[in-house]
Coordinates of C-alpha atoms in Angstrom, one line a residue:
X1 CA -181.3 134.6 21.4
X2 CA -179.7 136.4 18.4
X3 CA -181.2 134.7 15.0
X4 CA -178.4 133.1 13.2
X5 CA -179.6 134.8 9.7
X6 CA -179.2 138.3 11.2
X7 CA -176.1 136.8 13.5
X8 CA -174.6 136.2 9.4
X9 CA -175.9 139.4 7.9
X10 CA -174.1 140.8 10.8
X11 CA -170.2 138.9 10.2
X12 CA -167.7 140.9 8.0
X13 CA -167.6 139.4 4.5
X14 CA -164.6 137.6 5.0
X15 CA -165.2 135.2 8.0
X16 CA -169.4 134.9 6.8
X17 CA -167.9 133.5 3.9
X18 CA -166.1 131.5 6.0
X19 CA -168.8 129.8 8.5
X20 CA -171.1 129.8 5.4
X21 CA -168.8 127.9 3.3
X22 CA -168.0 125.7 6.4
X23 CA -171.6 124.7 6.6
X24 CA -172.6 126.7 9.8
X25 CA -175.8 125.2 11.2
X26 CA -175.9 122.0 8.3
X27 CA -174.4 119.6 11.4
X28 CA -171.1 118.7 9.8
X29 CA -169.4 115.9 11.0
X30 CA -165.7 114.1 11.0
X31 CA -162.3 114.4 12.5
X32 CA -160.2 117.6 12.0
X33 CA -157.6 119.2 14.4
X34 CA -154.0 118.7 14.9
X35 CA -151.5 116.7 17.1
X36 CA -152.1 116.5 20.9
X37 CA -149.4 116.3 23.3
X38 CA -148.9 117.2 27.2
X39 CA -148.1 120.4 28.1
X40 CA -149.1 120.3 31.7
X41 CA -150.8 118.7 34.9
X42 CA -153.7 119.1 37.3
X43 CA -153.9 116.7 39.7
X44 CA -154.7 113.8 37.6
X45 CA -155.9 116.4 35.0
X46 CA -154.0 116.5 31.5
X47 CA -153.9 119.7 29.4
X48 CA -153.8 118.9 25.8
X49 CA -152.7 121.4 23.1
X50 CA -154.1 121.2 19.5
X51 CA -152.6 124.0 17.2
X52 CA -154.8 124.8 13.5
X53 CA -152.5 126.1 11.3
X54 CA -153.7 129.1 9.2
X55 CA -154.2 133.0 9.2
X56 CA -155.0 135.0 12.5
X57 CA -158.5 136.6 13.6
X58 CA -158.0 140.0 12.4
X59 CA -158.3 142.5 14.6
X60 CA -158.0 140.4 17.5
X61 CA -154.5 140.4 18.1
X62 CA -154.2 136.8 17.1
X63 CA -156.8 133.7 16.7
X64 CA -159.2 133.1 19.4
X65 CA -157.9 131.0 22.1
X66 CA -160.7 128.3 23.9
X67 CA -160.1 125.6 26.8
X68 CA -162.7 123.0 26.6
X69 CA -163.4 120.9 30.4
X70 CA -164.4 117.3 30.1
X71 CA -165.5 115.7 32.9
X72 CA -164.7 112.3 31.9
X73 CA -161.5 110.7 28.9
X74 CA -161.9 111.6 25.6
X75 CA -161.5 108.0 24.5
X76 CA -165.5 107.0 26.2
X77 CA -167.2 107.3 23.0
X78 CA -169.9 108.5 24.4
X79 CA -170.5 112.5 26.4
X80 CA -167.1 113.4 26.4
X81 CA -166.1 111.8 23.4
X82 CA -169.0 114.0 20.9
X83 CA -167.9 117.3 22.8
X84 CA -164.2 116.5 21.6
X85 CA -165.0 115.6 18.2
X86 CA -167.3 119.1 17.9
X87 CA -164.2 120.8 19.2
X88 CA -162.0 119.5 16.7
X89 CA -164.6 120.1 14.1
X90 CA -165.0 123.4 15.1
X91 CA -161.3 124.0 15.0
X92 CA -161.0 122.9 11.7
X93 CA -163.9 124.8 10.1
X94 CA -162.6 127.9 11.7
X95 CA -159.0 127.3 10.4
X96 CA -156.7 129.9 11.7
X97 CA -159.3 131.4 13.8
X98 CA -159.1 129.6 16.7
X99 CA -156.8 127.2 19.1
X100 CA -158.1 125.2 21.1
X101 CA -157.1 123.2 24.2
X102 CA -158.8 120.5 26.2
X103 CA -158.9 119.5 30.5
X104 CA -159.7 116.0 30.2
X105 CA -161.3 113.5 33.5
X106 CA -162.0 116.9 35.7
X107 CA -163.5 116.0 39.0
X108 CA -166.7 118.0 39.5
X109 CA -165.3 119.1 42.8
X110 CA -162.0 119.7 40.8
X111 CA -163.1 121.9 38.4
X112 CA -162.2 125.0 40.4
X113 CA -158.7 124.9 40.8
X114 CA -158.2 123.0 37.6
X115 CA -159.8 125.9 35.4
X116 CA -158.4 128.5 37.5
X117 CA -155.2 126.9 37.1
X118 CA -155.3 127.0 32.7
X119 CA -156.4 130.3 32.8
X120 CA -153.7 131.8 35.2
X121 CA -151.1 129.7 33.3
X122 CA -151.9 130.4 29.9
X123 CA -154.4 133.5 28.4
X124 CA -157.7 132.0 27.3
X125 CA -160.5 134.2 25.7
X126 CA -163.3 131.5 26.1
X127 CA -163.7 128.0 28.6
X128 CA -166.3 126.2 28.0
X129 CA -167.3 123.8 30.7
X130 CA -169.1 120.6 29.5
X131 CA -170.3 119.2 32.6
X132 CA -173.4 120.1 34.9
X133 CA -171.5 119.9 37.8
X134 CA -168.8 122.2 36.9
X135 CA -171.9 124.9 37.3
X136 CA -170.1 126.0 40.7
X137 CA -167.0 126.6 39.3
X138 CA -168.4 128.4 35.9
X139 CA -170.3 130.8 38.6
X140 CA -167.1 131.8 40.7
X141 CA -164.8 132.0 38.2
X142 CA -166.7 134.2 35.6
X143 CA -166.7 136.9 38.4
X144 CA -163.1 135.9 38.6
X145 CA -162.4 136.5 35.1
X146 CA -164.7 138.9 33.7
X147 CA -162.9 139.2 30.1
X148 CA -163.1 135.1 29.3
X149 CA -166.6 134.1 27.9
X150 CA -167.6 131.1 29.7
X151 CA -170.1 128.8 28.0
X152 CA -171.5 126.4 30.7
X153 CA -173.1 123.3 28.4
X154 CA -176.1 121.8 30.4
X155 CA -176.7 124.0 33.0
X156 CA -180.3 126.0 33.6
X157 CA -179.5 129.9 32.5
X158 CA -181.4 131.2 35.4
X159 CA -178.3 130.0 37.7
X160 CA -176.2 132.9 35.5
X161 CA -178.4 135.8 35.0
X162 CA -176.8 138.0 36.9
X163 CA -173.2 136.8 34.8
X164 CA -173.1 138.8 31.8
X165 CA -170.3 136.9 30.5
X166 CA -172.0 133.5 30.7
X167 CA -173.2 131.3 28.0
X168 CA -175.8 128.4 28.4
X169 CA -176.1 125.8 25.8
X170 CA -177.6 122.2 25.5
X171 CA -178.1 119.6 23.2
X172 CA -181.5 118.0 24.4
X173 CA -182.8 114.7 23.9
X174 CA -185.8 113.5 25.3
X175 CA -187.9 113.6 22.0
X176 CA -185.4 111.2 21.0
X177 CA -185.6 109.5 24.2
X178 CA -189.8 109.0 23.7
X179 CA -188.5 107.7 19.7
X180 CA -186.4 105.2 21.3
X181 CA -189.6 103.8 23.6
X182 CA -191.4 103.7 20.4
X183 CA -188.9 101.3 19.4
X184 CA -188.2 99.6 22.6
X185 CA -192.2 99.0 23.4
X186 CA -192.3 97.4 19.5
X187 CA -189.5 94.8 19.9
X188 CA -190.6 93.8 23.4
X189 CA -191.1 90.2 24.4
X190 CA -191.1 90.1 27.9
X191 CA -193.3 93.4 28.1
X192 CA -190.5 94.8 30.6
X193 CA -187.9 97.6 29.6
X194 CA -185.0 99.1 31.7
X195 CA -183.1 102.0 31.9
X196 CA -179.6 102.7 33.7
X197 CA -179.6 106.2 34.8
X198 CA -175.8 108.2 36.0
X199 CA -177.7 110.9 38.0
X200 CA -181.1 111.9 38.6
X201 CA -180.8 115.5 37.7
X202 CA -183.8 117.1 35.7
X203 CA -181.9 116.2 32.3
X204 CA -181.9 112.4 33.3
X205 CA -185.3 112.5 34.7
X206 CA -186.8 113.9 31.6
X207 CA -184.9 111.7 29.3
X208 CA -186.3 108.5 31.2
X209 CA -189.9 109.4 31.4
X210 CA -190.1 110.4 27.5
X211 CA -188.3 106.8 27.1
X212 CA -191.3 104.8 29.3
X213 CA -193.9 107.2 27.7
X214 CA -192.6 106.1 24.4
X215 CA -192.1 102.1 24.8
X216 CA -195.9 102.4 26.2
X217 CA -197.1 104.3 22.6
X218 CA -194.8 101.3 21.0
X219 CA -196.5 98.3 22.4
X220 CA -199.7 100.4 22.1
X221 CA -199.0 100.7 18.4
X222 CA -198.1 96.7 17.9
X223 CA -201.2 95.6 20.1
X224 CA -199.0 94.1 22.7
X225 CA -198.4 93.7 26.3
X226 CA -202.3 94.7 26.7
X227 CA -202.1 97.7 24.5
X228 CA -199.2 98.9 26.6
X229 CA -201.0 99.0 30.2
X230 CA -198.9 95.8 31.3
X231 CA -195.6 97.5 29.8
X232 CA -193.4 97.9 32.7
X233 CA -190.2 100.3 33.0
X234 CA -187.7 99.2 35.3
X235 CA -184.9 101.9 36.3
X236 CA -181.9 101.1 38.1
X237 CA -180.5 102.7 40.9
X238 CA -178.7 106.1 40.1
X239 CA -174.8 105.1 39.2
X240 CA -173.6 108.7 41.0
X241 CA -171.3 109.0 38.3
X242 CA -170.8 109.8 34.5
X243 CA -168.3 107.4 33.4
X244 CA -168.2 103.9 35.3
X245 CA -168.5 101.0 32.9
X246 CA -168.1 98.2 35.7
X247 CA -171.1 99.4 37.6
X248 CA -173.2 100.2 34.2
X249 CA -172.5 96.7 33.3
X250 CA -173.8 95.1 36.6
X251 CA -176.5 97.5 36.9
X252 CA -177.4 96.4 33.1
X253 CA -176.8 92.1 34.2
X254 CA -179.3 92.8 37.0
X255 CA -182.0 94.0 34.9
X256 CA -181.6 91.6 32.2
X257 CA -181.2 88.2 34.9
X258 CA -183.6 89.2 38.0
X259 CA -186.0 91.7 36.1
X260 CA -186.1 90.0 32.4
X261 CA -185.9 93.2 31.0
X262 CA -185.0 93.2 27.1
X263 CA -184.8 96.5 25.7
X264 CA -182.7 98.8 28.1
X265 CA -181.9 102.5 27.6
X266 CA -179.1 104.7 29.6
X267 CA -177.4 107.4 30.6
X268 CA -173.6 106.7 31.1
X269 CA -170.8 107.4 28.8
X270 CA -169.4 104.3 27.6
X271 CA -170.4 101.4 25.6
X272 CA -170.7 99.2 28.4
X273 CA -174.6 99.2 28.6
X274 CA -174.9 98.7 25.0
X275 CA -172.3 95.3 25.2
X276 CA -173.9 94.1 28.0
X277 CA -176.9 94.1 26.1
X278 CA -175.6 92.5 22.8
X279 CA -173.7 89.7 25.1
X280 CA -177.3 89.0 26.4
X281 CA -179.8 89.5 23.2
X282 CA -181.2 92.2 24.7
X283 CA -181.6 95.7 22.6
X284 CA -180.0 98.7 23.3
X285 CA -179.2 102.0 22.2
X286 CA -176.9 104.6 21.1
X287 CA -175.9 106.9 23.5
X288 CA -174.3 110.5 22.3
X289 CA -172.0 109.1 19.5
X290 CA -172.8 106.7 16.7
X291 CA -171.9 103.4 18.8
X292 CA -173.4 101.2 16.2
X293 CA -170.3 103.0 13.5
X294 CA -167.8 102.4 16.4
X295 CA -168.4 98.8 16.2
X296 CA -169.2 97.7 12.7
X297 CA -166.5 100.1 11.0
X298 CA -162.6 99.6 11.2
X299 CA -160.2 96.7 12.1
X300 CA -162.8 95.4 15.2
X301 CA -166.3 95.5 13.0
X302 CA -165.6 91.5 12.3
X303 CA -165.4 90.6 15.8
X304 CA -168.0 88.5 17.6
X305 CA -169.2 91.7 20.0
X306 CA -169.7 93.6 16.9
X307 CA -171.9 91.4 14.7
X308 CA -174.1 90.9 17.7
X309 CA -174.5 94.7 18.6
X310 CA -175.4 94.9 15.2
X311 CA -178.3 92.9 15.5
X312 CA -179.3 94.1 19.3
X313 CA -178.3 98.1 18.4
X314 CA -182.3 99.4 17.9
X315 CA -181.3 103.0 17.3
X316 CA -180.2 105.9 19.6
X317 CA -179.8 109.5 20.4
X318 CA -176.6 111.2 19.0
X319 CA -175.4 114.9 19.5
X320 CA -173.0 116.8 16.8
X321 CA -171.5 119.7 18.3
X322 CA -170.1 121.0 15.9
X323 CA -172.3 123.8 14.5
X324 CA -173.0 125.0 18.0
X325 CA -169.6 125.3 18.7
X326 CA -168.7 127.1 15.3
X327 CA -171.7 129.3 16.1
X328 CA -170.6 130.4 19.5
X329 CA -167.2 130.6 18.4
X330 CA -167.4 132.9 15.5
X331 CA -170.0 135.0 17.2
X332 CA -166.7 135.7 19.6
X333 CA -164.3 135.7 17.4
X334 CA -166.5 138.8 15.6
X335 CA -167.6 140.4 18.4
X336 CA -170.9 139.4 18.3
X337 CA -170.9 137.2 21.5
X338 CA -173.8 138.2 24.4
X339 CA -175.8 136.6 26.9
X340 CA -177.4 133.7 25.1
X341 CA -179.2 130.4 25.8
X342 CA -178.9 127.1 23.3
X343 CA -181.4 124.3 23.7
X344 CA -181.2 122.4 20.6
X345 CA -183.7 119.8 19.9
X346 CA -184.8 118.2 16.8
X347 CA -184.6 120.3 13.7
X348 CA -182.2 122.6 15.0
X349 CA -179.0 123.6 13.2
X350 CA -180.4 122.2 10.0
X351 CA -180.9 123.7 6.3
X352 CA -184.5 122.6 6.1
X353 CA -186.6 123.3 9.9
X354 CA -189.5 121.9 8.4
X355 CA -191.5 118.4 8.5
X356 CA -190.7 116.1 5.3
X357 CA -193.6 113.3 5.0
X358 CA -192.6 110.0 6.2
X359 CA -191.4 108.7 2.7
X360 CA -188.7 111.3 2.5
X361 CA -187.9 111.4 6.7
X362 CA -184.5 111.7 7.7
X363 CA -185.2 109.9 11.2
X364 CA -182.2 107.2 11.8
X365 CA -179.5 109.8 9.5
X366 CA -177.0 112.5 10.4
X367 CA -178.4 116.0 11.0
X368 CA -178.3 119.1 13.0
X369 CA -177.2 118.9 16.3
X370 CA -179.1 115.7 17.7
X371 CA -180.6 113.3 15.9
X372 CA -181.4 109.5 15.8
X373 CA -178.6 106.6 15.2
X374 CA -179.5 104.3 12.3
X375 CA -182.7 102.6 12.3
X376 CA -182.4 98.5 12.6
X377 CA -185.2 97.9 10.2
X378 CA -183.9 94.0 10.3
X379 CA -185.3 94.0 14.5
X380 CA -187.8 97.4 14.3
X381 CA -191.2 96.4 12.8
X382 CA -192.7 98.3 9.8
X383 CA -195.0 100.3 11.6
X384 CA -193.2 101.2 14.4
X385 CA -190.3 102.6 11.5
X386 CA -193.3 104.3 9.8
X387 CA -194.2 106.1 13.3
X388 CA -191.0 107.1 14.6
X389 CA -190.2 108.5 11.4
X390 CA -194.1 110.5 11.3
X391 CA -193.5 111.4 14.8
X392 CA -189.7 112.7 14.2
X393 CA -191.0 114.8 11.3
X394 CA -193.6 116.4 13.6
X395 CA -191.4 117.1 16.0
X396 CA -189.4 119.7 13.6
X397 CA -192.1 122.3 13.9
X398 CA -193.2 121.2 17.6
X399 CA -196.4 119.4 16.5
X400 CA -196.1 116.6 18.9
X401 CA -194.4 117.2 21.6
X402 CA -193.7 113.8 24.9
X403 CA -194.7 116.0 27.4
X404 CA -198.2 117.2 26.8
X405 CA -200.7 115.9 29.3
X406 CA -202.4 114.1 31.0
X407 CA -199.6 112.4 32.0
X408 CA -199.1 110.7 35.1
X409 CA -196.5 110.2 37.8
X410 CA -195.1 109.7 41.2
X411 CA -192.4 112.2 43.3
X412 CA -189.0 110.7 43.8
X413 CA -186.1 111.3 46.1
X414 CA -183.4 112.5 43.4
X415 CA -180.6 111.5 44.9
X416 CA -181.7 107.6 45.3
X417 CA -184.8 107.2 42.9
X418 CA -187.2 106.1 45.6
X419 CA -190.8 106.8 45.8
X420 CA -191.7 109.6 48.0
X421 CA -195.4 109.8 46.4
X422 CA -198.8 108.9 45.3
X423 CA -199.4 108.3 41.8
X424 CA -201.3 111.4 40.9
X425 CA -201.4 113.8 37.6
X426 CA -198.3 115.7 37.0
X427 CA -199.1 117.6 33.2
X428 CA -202.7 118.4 33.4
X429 CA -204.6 117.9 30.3
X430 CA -204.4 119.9 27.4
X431 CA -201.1 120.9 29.0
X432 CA -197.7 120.8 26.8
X433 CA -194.8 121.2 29.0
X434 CA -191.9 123.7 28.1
X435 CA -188.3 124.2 28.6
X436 CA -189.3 125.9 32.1
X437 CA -191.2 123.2 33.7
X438 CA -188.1 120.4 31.9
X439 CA -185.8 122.2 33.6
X440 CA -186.7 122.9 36.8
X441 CA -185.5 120.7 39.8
X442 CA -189.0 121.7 41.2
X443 CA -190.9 120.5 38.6
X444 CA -189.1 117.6 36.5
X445 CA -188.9 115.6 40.0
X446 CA -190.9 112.9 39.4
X447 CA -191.5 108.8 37.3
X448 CA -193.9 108.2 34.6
X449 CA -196.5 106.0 37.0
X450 CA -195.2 102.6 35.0
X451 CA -192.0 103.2 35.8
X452 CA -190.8 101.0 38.9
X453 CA -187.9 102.1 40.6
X454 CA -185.4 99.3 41.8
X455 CA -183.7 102.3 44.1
X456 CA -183.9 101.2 48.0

């Protein structure tokens, strides 16, 4: 991976001034972009045009043109919903660089003939696919299309090394994940905590056991539900999709009314987990945008649903974007682009990499490219605060890290969830897991041994 300070020694003086002024790297965040209207169909598949007014790339016949593919509506506030405000963002920043347009609610099995469809229609110089499941497509139609850059967002590199025009990029989560356990194992009552996964690809899988490793280290920490060793996790059934609020929401009433669950965690791209919650009393979290400013900010933040997610909303995981998408994009636009891989975690794409002490943390605030929602220090207790903010801080410069052994687990069928194995040690001791073991099917294909699966 190119170093972004040689990457900006590298850029001509007038676009380095640009992304420097623009705050490349220092997680910016907001709206930005310009008026979106239909221009054509796919299927059920809307193309939307956004035009930033400005100069042209020099040199490049004309500003950079990139088609973003969302696998769910832009208006879900939650995956596709942060990949559409980064776009904007980036768009913006890069004023008169680049256009931009957006595939919104692509079908996985879609994404083919949708794609394929943009690029024969209109010329596009970069896609950028934002969906794990659209790695099929990405793979066929890079061969297809051997002068677009493709940037595949969530998909293991190793499936494009033989694709020279293929980007990978990510923005990872589960140390967040283990600092939401933290929180959820502190607040605890019933000494059970659920989670609602969408799939049970590696991502998922590694974002739930960080979660049940870190509500375990929060009721350790508080000197409850016997130090932890009575905490149970309870996981839902996969939901087989990305976006489906009506079966998050029943998946979420089941935990809370047959499984007394009262702290629950997810993967799904809507609010609906995090409602169900509030309706209930029972804590949730963010999930990729700021859901907590969704509710409590604008014409709806006086509304029954939103004072109660304000007291139930413990924290979450966020992702911004917006500086990876500026940094990809003006590596294009300058001719910079190459075979690259993005896995940003904690500290990344920020202006100071290295641990603060706790005092000065800046766990719970806007930064880089994920980072934690805003810490309810009203439902949270003191020390727990104290150590998700040590333990963010730490995590900056890798000196704690969820997955370092022993740690132990039992195989699962990924498709249902169900237990296929004994209990037994899955990260030896003195063992830190990397990005290779995370991301491997073969590897991350397992549950934390508290975890209790509810597949059947």
């Amino acid at each position: 991976m190119t170093d972004r300070r040689e990457f900006l020694k590298a850029l001509g003086a007038g676009v380095a001034g640009l992304i420097i002024g623009a705050g490349l790297g220092y997680g910016l965040r907001g709206g930005g972009g310009g008026q979106a209207g239909t221009l054509t169909e796919t299927r059920t598949v809307t193309v939307t045009r956004t035009a930033a007014a400005g100069a042209q790339a020099g040199g490049a016949g004309g500003r950079l043109r990139a088609l973003w593919v969302y696998v769910g509506p832009i208006g879900d506030y939650g995956w596709t919903h942060a990949h559409d405000v980064g776009r904007r963002n980036a768009e913006r920043i890069l004023h008169g660089l680049v256009e931009t347009k957006y595939l919104e609610k692509v079908a996985e099995d879609q994404a083919y003939q949708a794609i394929k469809q943009a690029l024969e229609q209109e010329r596009f110089d970069a896609v950028f696919a934002t969906s794990y499941g659209f790695m099929d497509a990405v793979k066929r139609l890079a061969r297809e299309y051997p002068d677009v850059t493709f940037y595949h967002c969530s998909g293991p590199w190793e499936e494009f090394a033989d694709l020279p025009n293929v980007v990978t990029y990510f923005a990872e989560f589960y140390q967040l994940y283990y600092l939401n356990g933290i929180a959820a194992g502190a607040v605890t009552k019933t000494c059970r905590v659920g989670y609602v996964p969408a799939f049970l690809t590696p991502e998922v899988v590694r974002h739930i056991n960080a979660y049940a490793m870190g509500s375990v280290h929060g009721a350790k920490l508080m000197g409850k539900c016997g130090n932890g060793e009575k905490l149970e996790i309870y996981v839902s059934p996969p939901l087989h999709a990305w976006f489906n609020p009506d079966k998050a929401r029943q998946y979420a009433e089941t935990l809370i009314n047959q499984y007394k669950v009262d702290a629950i965690a997810y993967t799904e791209d809507s609010t609906a987990v995090l409602e169900t919650a509030a309706e209930y009393g029972v804590y949730s979290f963010s999930h990729y945008s700021n859901m907590l400013e969704y509710f409590t900010k604008g014409k709806g933040s006086t509304s029954p649903i939103a004072k109660r997610i304000a007291k139930y909303h413990l924290t979450g995981q966020v992702a911004d974007w917006t500086p990876i998408y500026v940094y990809l994009l003006a590596k294009n636009i300058t001719g910079t682009a190459g075979k690259e891989d993005i896995w940003a975690r904690i500290g990344d794409f920020v202006p100071i990499r290295w641990r603060r002490p706790v005092s000065e943390s800046t766990a719970g605030r806007h930064e880089g490219a994920v980072y934690l929602a805003p810490l309810n220090t009203q439902a949270i207790p003191a020390k727990a605060l104290e150590e998700i903010k040590r333990l963010y801080e730490d995590m900056k410069e890798l000196l704690f890290e969820p997955y370092t052994g022993p740690i132990r687990g039992y195989t699962i069928d990924p498709a249902s969830g169900k237990k296929t194995g004994d209990v037994e040690v899955k990260v030896p001791p003195g063992t830190r897991w990397g990005r290779n073991e995370l991301w491997s099917p073969k590897t991350m294909n397992w549950f934390y041994e508290k975890i209790v699966t509810l597949a059947g």
